[in-house]
Amino acid sequence: MALKKFPEKFLWGAASAAYQIEGAWNEDGKGESIWDRFTHRQHTILNSGNGDITCNHYHQMPEDVALMKELGLQSYRFSISWSRVIPQGYGNINEKGIDFYNRLVDKLLEAGIVPNITLNHWDLPQAIQDAGGWPNRDITDWFAEYAGLMFSRLGDRVTLWSTHNEPWVAAFFGYGFGNFAPGIADFSQAYQTAHHLLLAHGKALQVFRQGGYQGELGIVLNFSHFEPATHNEADIAACRRIYENTISLFLEPLFKGRYPEMLFEWIGSHAPKVQDGDMAIISQPIDFLGVNYYFTDAISFTPWGGLLKYDSKPISASGWGKTEMGWGINPAGFKAVLLDIKENYGNPKIYITENGCALKDTPDTNGFVSDPNRINFLRAHFLAAHDAIEEGVNLHGYYIWTLMDNFEWAHGYKPRFGLVRVEYETGKRIPKQSAKWYSEVIAGNGFQE
Ligand code: FCB
């Protein structure tokens, strides 16, 4: 068994998102978000779950930070609820909301934990949706104002920022397929959303640079590894389309200042309206790229496969099965994603901003979960990341999704991704076996293979 050590100053952490953990959905002046509206509708969430209370982190925050300290986390990635700090999305500021994030940041710093903030983890203020949402170009300025507010209030202490989490999901699940908030099914709106998310990112980045803030600003994207299901030309082309629609759609504008040509020919009139100068704003250099990776898919062509005419099936590496989400476990796919970014997009600085798994957890009578499979999953993905670093990938940190079990969007409370178990009836947190194992990895900056 070899000891796998990570580079010095490698940052180990865990991630979360406001809507998934905070609760307090209408307290202390918070405005309604599209996720509040969406989950309060029927037939949107498994078992009618919602984030009204969820982990109650808004009230249990000091205890949660103490837990992070106990686990030895070096960094904590969380998001800000836009409608908690600016209830209507623009205009009036809610000082009580800002105060919550001020206290959170101070507590983290006291505990020696580096805060890593995501400005948009999907919970758009409902008032902005009422004004047209992400497809309305005005949002790019509203987002930049919101970003500027947060930089000005927290930028003296926070040095790691991301504009968006997984803009692909916000655009396509939110506006293309309609299975996430705001629940709109219209591909033209989805592509316009993708463009406005990128433009909003670029405008926020300008505010960050002009303000002279110390620290790093990046964007977090969802990556999967895609393989054609067969060697048939049609499957290979479908796989290319899905790669372009998921990955190049964001990486090409960000790193090359253009949209992927083949994809845009394919989608035709669904392509977004782009104005002169937009691509220059979008492609200003970022400080890091946040990589979320969960699974690998085999892609095939099918004539009844929607706009992009494809079908996808999970691929697990041999000896590995699927997670509770039905996602194919494939650490080699993770490494392939990292090498692709290195080779084709200029080897940017990377943080793994999310990686983890939902598994069937069976607590004992004390609520303790032995989860050797989660440990195996993490170890195999750490190893893939370690290999990637040895092959020159510019990787500087790793955040596990997620600190504690929480509200998993349309899947409600069924999937449990946490290092820490949450008993929702009482709000009790109980670290799982994997949390203890992860503490040791952090303490040793490495693990036994
Ligand atoms: C990602 C999301 C995160 C969580 C994980 C499981 O797509 O960013 O909020 O739901 O998946």
CSV table of N, CA, C and O in Angstrom, one decimal, residues 2-10 12 71-74 382 386 436-448:
chain,number,residue,atom,x,y,z
A,2,ALA,N,0.7,2.0,-1.0
A,2,ALA,CA,1.5,3.2,-1.1
A,2,ALA,C,0.8,4.4,-0.5
A,2,ALA,O,-0.4,4.5,-0.5
A,3,LEU,N,1.6,5.3,0.1
A,3,LEU,CA,1.0,6.5,0.6
A,3,LEU,C,0.9,7.6,-0.5
A,3,LEU,O,2.0,7.9,-1.1
A,4,LYS,N,-0.2,8.0,-0.7
A,4,LYS,CA,-0.4,9.1,-1.8
A,4,LYS,C,-0.5,10.4,-1.1
A,4,LYS,O,-1.5,10.7,-0.4
A,5,LYS,N,0.5,11.2,-1.3
A,5,LYS,CA,0.6,12.5,-0.7
A,5,LYS,C,0.2,13.6,-1.7
A,5,LYS,O,0.5,13.5,-2.9
A,6,PHE,N,-0.5,14.6,-1.3
A,6,PHE,CA,-0.9,15.7,-2.2
A,6,PHE,C,0.1,16.9,-2.0
A,6,PHE,O,0.8,16.9,-1.0
A,7,PRO,N,0.1,17.8,-3.0
A,7,PRO,CA,1.0,18.9,-3.0
A,7,PRO,C,0.8,19.7,-1.7
A,7,PRO,O,-0.3,19.8,-1.2
A,8,GLU,N,1.9,20.4,-1.3
A,8,GLU,CA,1.8,21.2,-0.1
A,8,GLU,C,0.7,22.3,-0.4
A,8,GLU,O,0.6,22.8,-1.5
A,9,LYS,N,0.0,22.7,0.7
A,9,LYS,CA,-1.0,23.8,0.6
A,9,LYS,C,-2.2,23.3,-0.2
A,9,LYS,O,-3.1,24.2,-0.6
A,10,PHE,N,-2.3,22.0,-0.5
A,10,PHE,CA,-3.6,21.5,-1.2
A,10,PHE,C,-4.7,21.8,-0.2
A,10,PHE,O,-4.6,21.6,1.0
A,12,TRP,N,-8.3,21.1,1.4
A,12,TRP,CA,-9.3,20.1,1.5
A,12,TRP,C,-10.6,20.7,2.2
A,12,TRP,O,-10.5,21.3,3.2
A,71,LEU,N,-13.9,18.2,12.3
A,71,LEU,CA,-13.5,17.3,11.2
A,71,LEU,C,-12.2,17.7,10.6
A,71,LEU,O,-11.6,17.0,9.8
A,72,GLY,N,-11.7,18.9,10.9
A,72,GLY,CA,-10.5,19.4,10.4
A,72,GLY,C,-10.6,19.9,9.0
A,72,GLY,O,-9.5,20.0,8.3
A,73,LEU,N,-11.8,20.3,8.5
A,73,LEU,CA,-11.9,20.9,7.2
A,73,LEU,C,-11.0,22.2,7.1
A,73,LEU,O,-10.9,23.0,8.0
A,74,GLN,N,-10.3,22.3,6.0
A,74,GLN,CA,-9.5,23.5,5.8
A,74,GLN,C,-10.2,24.6,5.0
A,74,GLN,O,-9.8,25.8,5.1
A,382,PHE,N,-9.9,10.3,-5.2
A,382,PHE,CA,-8.7,11.0,-4.8
A,382,PHE,C,-7.5,10.5,-5.6
A,382,PHE,O,-6.6,11.2,-6.0
A,386,HIS,N,-5.0,12.4,-7.9
A,386,HIS,CA,-3.6,12.4,-7.6
A,386,HIS,C,-2.8,12.0,-8.9
A,386,HIS,O,-1.8,12.7,-9.2
A,436,LYS,N,-14.9,10.5,9.4
A,436,LYS,CA,-13.7,10.3,10.2
A,436,LYS,C,-12.5,9.9,9.3
A,436,LYS,O,-11.4,10.4,9.5
A,437,TRP,N,-12.8,9.1,8.3
A,437,TRP,CA,-11.8,8.7,7.3
A,437,TRP,C,-11.2,10.0,6.6
A,437,TRP,O,-10.0,10.2,6.5
A,438,TYR,N,-12.2,10.9,6.2
A,438,TYR,CA,-11.8,12.1,5.5
A,438,TYR,C,-10.9,13.0,6.4
A,438,TYR,O,-9.9,13.6,6.0
A,439,SER,N,-11.3,13.0,7.7
A,439,SER,CA,-10.4,13.8,8.6
A,439,SER,C,-9.0,13.4,8.6
A,439,SER,O,-8.1,14.2,8.7
A,440,GLU,N,-8.8,12.0,8.5
A,440,GLU,CA,-7.4,11.5,8.5
A,440,GLU,C,-6.7,11.9,7.2
A,440,GLU,O,-5.5,12.2,7.2
A,441,VAL,N,-7.5,11.8,6.1
A,441,VAL,CA,-6.9,12.2,4.8
A,441,VAL,C,-6.4,13.6,4.9
A,441,VAL,O,-5.2,14.0,4.5
A,442,ILE,N,-7.2,14.5,5.5
A,442,ILE,CA,-6.9,15.9,5.6
A,442,ILE,C,-5.6,16.1,6.5
A,442,ILE,O,-4.7,16.8,6.1
A,443,ALA,N,-5.7,15.4,7.6
A,443,ALA,CA,-4.6,15.6,8.6
A,443,ALA,C,-3.3,15.1,8.0
A,443,ALA,O,-2.2,15.7,8.2
A,444,GLY,N,-3.3,14.1,7.2
A,444,GLY,CA,-2.1,13.5,6.6
A,444,GLY,C,-1.8,14.1,5.2
A,444,GLY,O,-0.8,13.7,4.6
A,445,ASN,N,-2.7,15.0,4.7
A,445,ASN,CA,-2.6,15.5,3.3
A,445,ASN,C,-2.4,14.3,2.3
A,445,ASN,O,-1.6,14.4,1.4
A,446,GLY,N,-3.1,13.2,2.5
A,446,GLY,CA,-2.9,12.1,1.6
A,446,GLY,C,-3.6,10.9,2.2
A,446,GLY,O,-4.3,10.9,3.2
A,447,PHE,N,-3.5,9.7,1.6
A,447,PHE,CA,-4.2,8.5,2.0
A,447,PHE,C,-3.4,7.3,1.6
A,447,PHE,O,-2.5,7.4,0.7
A,448,GLN,N,-3.7,6.2,2.2
A,448,GLN,CA,-3.1,4.9,1.8
A,448,GLN,C,-3.9,4.4,0.6
A,448,GLN,O,-5.1,4.3,0.7
